[in-house]
PDB file of C-alpha atoms in Angstrom:
ATOM      1  CA  UNK A   1      30.343 -21.294 -12.754  1.00  0.00           C
ATOM      2  CA  UNK A   2      27.874 -19.082 -10.636  1.00  0.00           C
ATOM      3  CA  UNK A   3      28.974 -16.236 -12.315  1.00  0.00           C
ATOM      4  CA  UNK A   4      28.918 -17.648 -16.012  1.00  0.00           C
ATOM      5  CA  UNK A   5      25.525 -18.643 -14.551  1.00  0.00           C
ATOM      6  CA  UNK A   6      24.545 -15.171 -13.589  1.00  0.00           C
ATOM      7  CA  UNK A   7      25.675 -13.787 -17.175  1.00  0.00           C
ATOM      8  CA  UNK A   8      22.968 -16.408 -18.497  1.00  0.00           C
ATOM      9  CA  UNK A   9      19.239 -15.315 -19.253  1.00  0.00           C
ATOM     10  CA  UNK A  10      16.972 -17.152 -16.435  1.00  0.00           C
ATOM     11  CA  UNK A  11      15.766 -19.884 -18.850  1.00  0.00           C
ATOM     12  CA  UNK A  12      19.296 -20.560 -20.091  1.00  0.00           C
ATOM     13  CA  UNK A  13      20.228 -20.587 -16.681  1.00  0.00           C
ATOM     14  CA  UNK A  14      17.679 -23.217 -15.458  1.00  0.00           C
ATOM     15  CA  UNK A  15      18.472 -25.799 -18.366  1.00  0.00           C
ATOM     16  CA  UNK A  16      22.272 -25.436 -17.826  1.00  0.00           C
ATOM     17  CA  UNK A  17      21.470 -25.813 -13.922  1.00  0.00           C
ATOM     18  CA  UNK A  18      19.512 -29.119 -14.463  1.00  0.00           C
ATOM     19  CA  UNK A  19      22.128 -30.169 -16.935  1.00  0.00           C
ATOM     20  CA  UNK A  20      25.181 -29.804 -14.660  1.00  0.00           C
ATOM     21  CA  UNK A  21      23.212 -31.726 -12.071  1.00  0.00           C
ATOM     22  CA  UNK A  22      22.373 -34.539 -14.407  1.00  0.00           C
ATOM     23  CA  UNK A  23      18.417 -33.601 -14.452  1.00  0.00           C
ATOM     24  CA  UNK A  24      17.945 -32.425 -17.907  1.00  0.00           C
ATOM     25  CA  UNK A  25      14.342 -33.257 -19.448  1.00  0.00           C
ATOM     26  CA  UNK A  26      13.542 -34.521 -22.731  1.00  0.00           C
ATOM     27  CA  UNK A  27      11.512 -31.512 -23.463  1.00  0.00           C
ATOM     28  CA  UNK A  28      14.896 -29.377 -22.618  1.00  0.00           C
ATOM     29  CA  UNK A  29      17.305 -31.138 -24.796  1.00  0.00           C
ATOM     30  CA  UNK A  30      16.638 -28.852 -28.146  1.00  0.00           C
ATOM     31  CA  UNK A  31      16.946 -25.376 -25.829  1.00  0.00           C
ATOM     32  CA  UNK A  32      20.271 -27.110 -24.306  1.00  0.00           C
ATOM     33  CA  UNK A  33      21.489 -28.208 -27.935  1.00  0.00           C
ATOM     34  CA  UNK A  34      20.607 -24.503 -28.890  1.00  0.00           C
ATOM     35  CA  UNK A  35      22.554 -22.973 -25.706  1.00  0.00           C
ATOM     36  CA  UNK A  36      25.595 -24.970 -26.728  1.00  0.00           C
ATOM     37  CA  UNK A  37      25.075 -24.077 -30.402  1.00  0.00           C
ATOM     38  CA  UNK A  38      25.119 -20.256 -29.111  1.00  0.00           C
ATOM     39  CA  UNK A  39      28.381 -20.528 -27.302  1.00  0.00           C
ATOM     40  CA  UNK A  40      29.866 -21.952 -30.203  1.00  0.00           C
ATOM     41  CA  UNK A  41      30.201 -25.629 -28.899  1.00  0.00           C
ATOM     42  CA  UNK A  42      29.279 -28.023 -31.172  1.00  0.00           C
ATOM     43  CA  UNK A  43      29.266 -31.619 -29.780  1.00  0.00           C
ATOM     44  CA  UNK A  44      26.641 -32.841 -27.154  1.00  0.00           C
ATOM     45  CA  UNK A  45      28.805 -33.599 -23.961  1.00  0.00           C
ATOM     46  CA  UNK A  46      27.900 -36.733 -21.898  1.00  0.00           C
ATOM     47  CA  UNK A  47      26.161 -36.064 -18.525  1.00  0.00           C
ATOM     48  CA  UNK A  48      29.776 -36.609 -17.125  1.00  0.00           C
ATOM     49  CA  UNK A  49      31.341 -33.951 -19.521  1.00  0.00           C
ATOM     50  CA  UNK A  50      28.721 -31.453 -18.930  1.00  0.00           C
ATOM     51  CA  UNK A  51      30.415 -29.579 -16.020  1.00  0.00           C
ATOM     52  CA  UNK A  52      33.665 -29.395 -17.848  1.00  0.00           C
ATOM     53  CA  UNK A  53      32.467 -28.341 -21.162  1.00  0.00           C
ATOM     54  CA  UNK A  54      30.820 -25.112 -19.243  1.00  0.00           C
ATOM     55  CA  UNK A  55      33.605 -24.797 -17.373  1.00  0.00           C
ATOM     56  CA  UNK A  56      35.846 -24.274 -21.036  1.00  0.00           C
ATOM     57  CA  UNK A  57      32.766 -22.296 -21.870  1.00  0.00           C
ATOM     58  CA  UNK A  58      32.768 -19.785 -18.747  1.00  0.00           C
ATOM     59  CA  UNK A  59      36.392 -19.353 -19.082  1.00  0.00           C
ATOM     60  CA  UNK A  60      35.910 -18.480 -22.925  1.00  0.00           C
ATOM     61  CA  UNK A  61      32.920 -16.068 -22.280  1.00  0.00           C
ATOM     62  CA  UNK A  62      34.329 -14.355 -18.765  1.00  0.00           C
ATOM     63  CA  UNK A  63      37.953 -14.493 -19.350  1.00  0.00           C
ATOM     64  CA  UNK A  64      39.398 -14.815 -22.578  1.00  0.00           C
ATOM     65  CA  UNK A  65      37.063 -12.254 -24.339  1.00  0.00           C
ATOM     66  CA  UNK A  66      37.265  -9.967 -21.476  1.00  0.00           C
ATOM     67  CA  UNK A  67      41.086 -10.055 -21.454  1.00  0.00           C
ATOM     68  CA  UNK A  68      40.854  -9.685 -25.180  1.00  0.00           C
ATOM     69  CA  UNK A  69      39.002  -6.616 -25.281  1.00  0.00           C
ATOM     70  CA  UNK A  70      40.987  -4.887 -22.382  1.00  0.00           C
ATOM     71  CA  UNK A  71      44.354  -5.456 -24.503  1.00  0.00           C
ATOM     72  CA  UNK A  72      42.575  -4.325 -27.694  1.00  0.00           C
ATOM     73  CA  UNK A  73      42.016  -0.960 -25.394  1.00  0.00           C
ATOM     74  CA  UNK A  74      45.775  -0.483 -23.786  1.00  0.00           C
ATOM     75  CA  UNK A  75      47.709   1.872 -25.550  1.00  0.00           C
ATOM     76  CA  UNK A  76      50.665   1.287 -27.380  1.00  0.00           C
ATOM     77  CA  UNK A  77      52.944   2.973 -30.022  1.00  0.00           C
ATOM     78  CA  UNK A  78      51.163   1.362 -32.975  1.00  0.00           C
ATOM     79  CA  UNK A  79      47.566   1.748 -31.939  1.00  0.00           C
ATOM     80  CA  UNK A  80      47.978   5.456 -30.751  1.00  0.00           C
ATOM     81  CA  UNK A  81      49.718   5.764 -34.110  1.00  0.00           C
ATOM     82  CA  UNK A  82      46.854   4.274 -35.957  1.00  0.00           C
ATOM     83  CA  UNK A  83      44.375   6.925 -34.608  1.00  0.00           C
ATOM     84  CA  UNK A  84      45.799  10.031 -35.854  1.00  0.00           C
ATOM     85  CA  UNK A  85      44.533  11.572 -38.425  1.00  0.00           C
ATOM     86  CA  UNK A  86      45.756  14.949 -39.849  1.00  0.00           C
ATOM     87  CA  UNK A  87      46.058  16.369 -43.383  1.00  0.00           C
ATOM     88  CA  UNK A  88      49.077  18.621 -43.527  1.00  0.00           C
ATOM     89  CA  UNK A  89      49.058  20.863 -46.492  1.00  0.00           C
ATOM     90  CA  UNK A  90      52.491  22.823 -46.278  1.00  0.00           C
ATOM     91  CA  UNK A  91      56.054  21.756 -45.182  1.00  0.00           C
ATOM     92  CA  UNK A  92      55.681  23.589 -41.550  1.00  0.00           C
ATOM     93  CA  UNK A  93      52.447  21.545 -40.632  1.00  0.00           C
ATOM     94  CA  UNK A  94      54.181  18.170 -42.306  1.00  0.00           C
ATOM     95  CA  UNK A  95      57.385  18.825 -40.097  1.00  0.00           C
ATOM     96  CA  UNK A  96      55.442  19.321 -36.785  1.00  0.00           C
ATOM     97  CA  UNK A  97      53.265  16.271 -37.555  1.00  0.00           C
ATOM     98  CA  UNK A  98      56.447  14.561 -37.866  1.00  0.00           C
ATOM     99  CA  UNK A  99      57.957  16.056 -34.858  1.00  0.00           C
ATOM    100  CA  UNK A 100      54.430  14.852 -33.138  1.00  0.00           C
ATOM    101  CA  UNK A 101      54.225  11.374 -34.314  1.00  0.00           C
ATOM    102  CA  UNK A 102      58.178  10.840 -33.298  1.00  0.00           C
ATOM    103  CA  UNK A 103      57.324  12.041 -29.671  1.00  0.00           C
ATOM    104  CA  UNK A 104      54.707   9.121 -29.530  1.00  0.00           C
ATOM    105  CA  UNK A 105      57.226   6.639 -30.965  1.00  0.00           C
ATOM    106  CA  UNK A 106      59.521   7.782 -27.939  1.00  0.00           C
ATOM    107  CA  UNK A 107      57.114   7.502 -24.970  1.00  0.00           C
ATOM    108  CA  UNK A 108      56.971   4.468 -22.482  1.00  0.00           C
ATOM    109  CA  UNK A 109      53.497   2.806 -21.535  1.00  0.00           C
ATOM    110  CA  UNK A 110      53.061   5.285 -18.643  1.00  0.00           C
ATOM    111  CA  UNK A 111      53.661   8.497 -20.651  1.00  0.00           C
ATOM    112  CA  UNK A 112      51.692   7.185 -23.570  1.00  0.00           C
ATOM    113  CA  UNK A 113      48.698   6.565 -21.295  1.00  0.00           C
ATOM    114  CA  UNK A 114      49.022  10.044 -20.000  1.00  0.00           C
ATOM    115  CA  UNK A 115      49.562  11.202 -23.344  1.00  0.00           C
ATOM    116  CA  UNK A 116      46.157   9.466 -24.566  1.00  0.00           C
ATOM    117  CA  UNK A 117      44.029  10.932 -21.052  1.00  0.00           C
ATOM    118  CA  UNK A 118      45.491  14.499 -22.548  1.00  0.00           C
ATOM    119  CA  UNK A 119      44.145  14.304 -26.127  1.00  0.00           C
ATOM    120  CA  UNK A 120      40.686  11.836 -25.308  1.00  0.00           C
ATOM    121  CA  UNK A 121      39.986  12.055 -21.798  1.00  0.00           C
ATOM    122  CA  UNK A 122      40.924   8.395 -21.102  1.00  0.00           C
ATOM    123  CA  UNK A 123      43.827   6.455 -20.639  1.00  0.00           C
ATOM    124  CA  UNK A 124      42.856   3.776 -22.580  1.00  0.00           C
ATOM    125  CA  UNK A 125      41.743   3.680 -26.297  1.00  0.00           C
ATOM    126  CA  UNK A 126      38.126   4.756 -26.514  1.00  0.00           C
ATOM    127  CA  UNK A 127      38.204   6.305 -29.584  1.00  0.00           C
ATOM    128  CA  UNK A 128      38.165   5.436 -33.116  1.00  0.00           C
ATOM    129  CA  UNK A 129      40.414   8.556 -34.255  1.00  0.00           C
ATOM    130  CA  UNK A 130      42.382  11.299 -32.869  1.00  0.00           C
ATOM    131  CA  UNK A 131      41.789  14.680 -35.390  1.00  0.00           C
ATOM    132  CA  UNK A 132      45.025  16.638 -35.839  1.00  0.00           C
ATOM    133  CA  UNK A 133      44.557  20.111 -36.861  1.00  0.00           C
ATOM    134  CA  UNK A 134      47.050  22.632 -37.475  1.00  0.00           C
ATOM    135  CA  UNK A 135      47.368  26.403 -35.509  1.00  0.00           C
ATOM    136  CA  UNK A 136      50.208  29.074 -36.411  1.00  0.00           C
ATOM    137  CA  UNK A 137      50.491  30.560 -32.989  1.00  0.00           C
ATOM    138  CA  UNK A 138      54.227  31.375 -31.703  1.00  0.00           C
ATOM    139  CA  UNK A 139      56.080  32.539 -28.422  1.00  0.00           C
ATOM    140  CA  UNK A 140      54.360  32.601 -25.264  1.00  0.00           C
ATOM    141  CA  UNK A 141      51.139  31.839 -27.194  1.00  0.00           C
ATOM    142  CA  UNK A 142      52.084  28.501 -28.936  1.00  0.00           C
ATOM    143  CA  UNK A 143      51.131  25.195 -27.097  1.00  0.00           C
ATOM    144  CA  UNK A 144      49.192  22.157 -28.151  1.00  0.00           C
ATOM    145  CA  UNK A 145      45.658  22.025 -27.002  1.00  0.00           C
ATOM    146  CA  UNK A 146      43.178  19.115 -26.758  1.00  0.00           C
ATOM    147  CA  UNK A 147      39.708  18.574 -26.893  1.00  0.00           C
ATOM    148  CA  UNK A 148      38.728  15.637 -25.424  1.00  0.00           C
ATOM    149  CA  UNK A 149      35.094  15.693 -26.756  1.00  0.00           C
ATOM    150  CA  UNK A 150      36.174  15.480 -30.160  1.00  0.00           C
ATOM    151  CA  UNK A 151      38.528  13.861 -29.670  1.00  0.00           C
ATOM    152  CA  UNK A 152      40.925  16.863 -31.546  1.00  0.00           C
ATOM    153  CA  UNK A 153      44.592  18.141 -31.179  1.00  0.00           C
ATOM    154  CA  UNK A 154      45.486  21.566 -32.234  1.00  0.00           C
ATOM    155  CA  UNK A 155      49.686  21.068 -32.838  1.00  0.00           C
ATOM    156  CA  UNK A 156      51.227  24.034 -33.646  1.00  0.00           C
ATOM    157  CA  UNK A 157      52.652  24.150 -37.016  1.00  0.00           C
ATOM    158  CA  UNK A 158      55.524  26.297 -35.476  1.00  0.00           C
ATOM    159  CA  UNK A 159      57.644  24.254 -34.211  1.00  0.00           C
ATOM    160  CA  UNK A 160      61.218  24.507 -35.606  1.00  0.00           C
ATOM    161  CA  UNK A 161      62.654  20.736 -34.466  1.00  0.00           C
ATOM    162  CA  UNK A 162      61.723  17.827 -32.207  1.00  0.00           C
ATOM    163  CA  UNK A 163      63.313  19.022 -29.249  1.00  0.00           C
ATOM    164  CA  UNK A 164      60.925  22.120 -29.343  1.00  0.00           C
ATOM    165  CA  UNK A 165      58.055  20.036 -29.744  1.00  0.00           C
ATOM    166  CA  UNK A 166      59.338  17.451 -27.411  1.00  0.00           C
ATOM    167  CA  UNK A 167      59.874  20.157 -24.419  1.00  0.00           C
ATOM    168  CA  UNK A 168      56.242  21.576 -24.729  1.00  0.00           C
ATOM    169  CA  UNK A 169      54.514  18.446 -24.325  1.00  0.00           C
ATOM    170  CA  UNK A 170      57.099  16.817 -21.711  1.00  0.00           C
ATOM    171  CA  UNK A 171      56.128  20.080 -19.880  1.00  0.00           C
ATOM    172  CA  UNK A 172      52.422  19.651 -20.088  1.00  0.00           C
ATOM    173  CA  UNK A 173      52.333  15.921 -19.599  1.00  0.00           C
ATOM    174  CA  UNK A 174      54.718  16.772 -16.305  1.00  0.00           C
ATOM    175  CA  UNK A 175      52.215  19.285 -15.047  1.00  0.00           C
ATOM    176  CA  UNK A 176      49.536  17.961 -12.646  1.00  0.00           C
ATOM    177  CA  UNK A 177      47.052  20.636 -14.218  1.00  0.00           C
ATOM    178  CA  UNK A 178      47.380  18.620 -17.674  1.00  0.00           C
ATOM    179  CA  UNK A 179      44.770  16.579 -16.429  1.00  0.00           C
ATOM    180  CA  UNK A 180      42.217  19.604 -15.877  1.00  0.00           C
ATOM    181  CA  UNK A 181      38.769  19.977 -17.784  1.00  0.00           C
ATOM    182  CA  UNK A 182      38.394  23.293 -18.577  1.00  0.00           C
ATOM    183  CA  UNK A 183      35.440  24.278 -20.459  1.00  0.00           C
ATOM    184  CA  UNK A 184      35.089  27.896 -21.991  1.00  0.00           C
TER     185      UNK A 184
END
């Protein structure tokens, strides 16, 4: 309850504290009703129910709402795939993009977090989209490049198969250097 009271502004905290102690003054009742309304509680509790009602409100605001927000930021295969924005213009780009989505679908939670961190700089969802651009490098020059400030992934369109893409991404994400930030 003390954490919840700290969450409130000083005026509201004084009114709720008075209500919890059973010392609510007549001139504070309208403000008390307004506080209940702001917390989506439509019934006026009896003096005996005030503590229980505010315990429920505190749980909803401090625990349930926070838990929901955190869950929304945790990456899942489905949520990461929804972030991707790409516009392949030919078969090579379409194939590479298909292989990349297949790679995402094959990831366990820890690797999915690592992939997200490689692309966005964070292992939780903190962006609205990930732009996927295509490059045409080959041989030793071929590798995906992430720009975390965008966030943008430069995906080579020169992968001939899913195992080719998987091998390069596994190599990148398996390296300790994959999380180093390089500024050119």
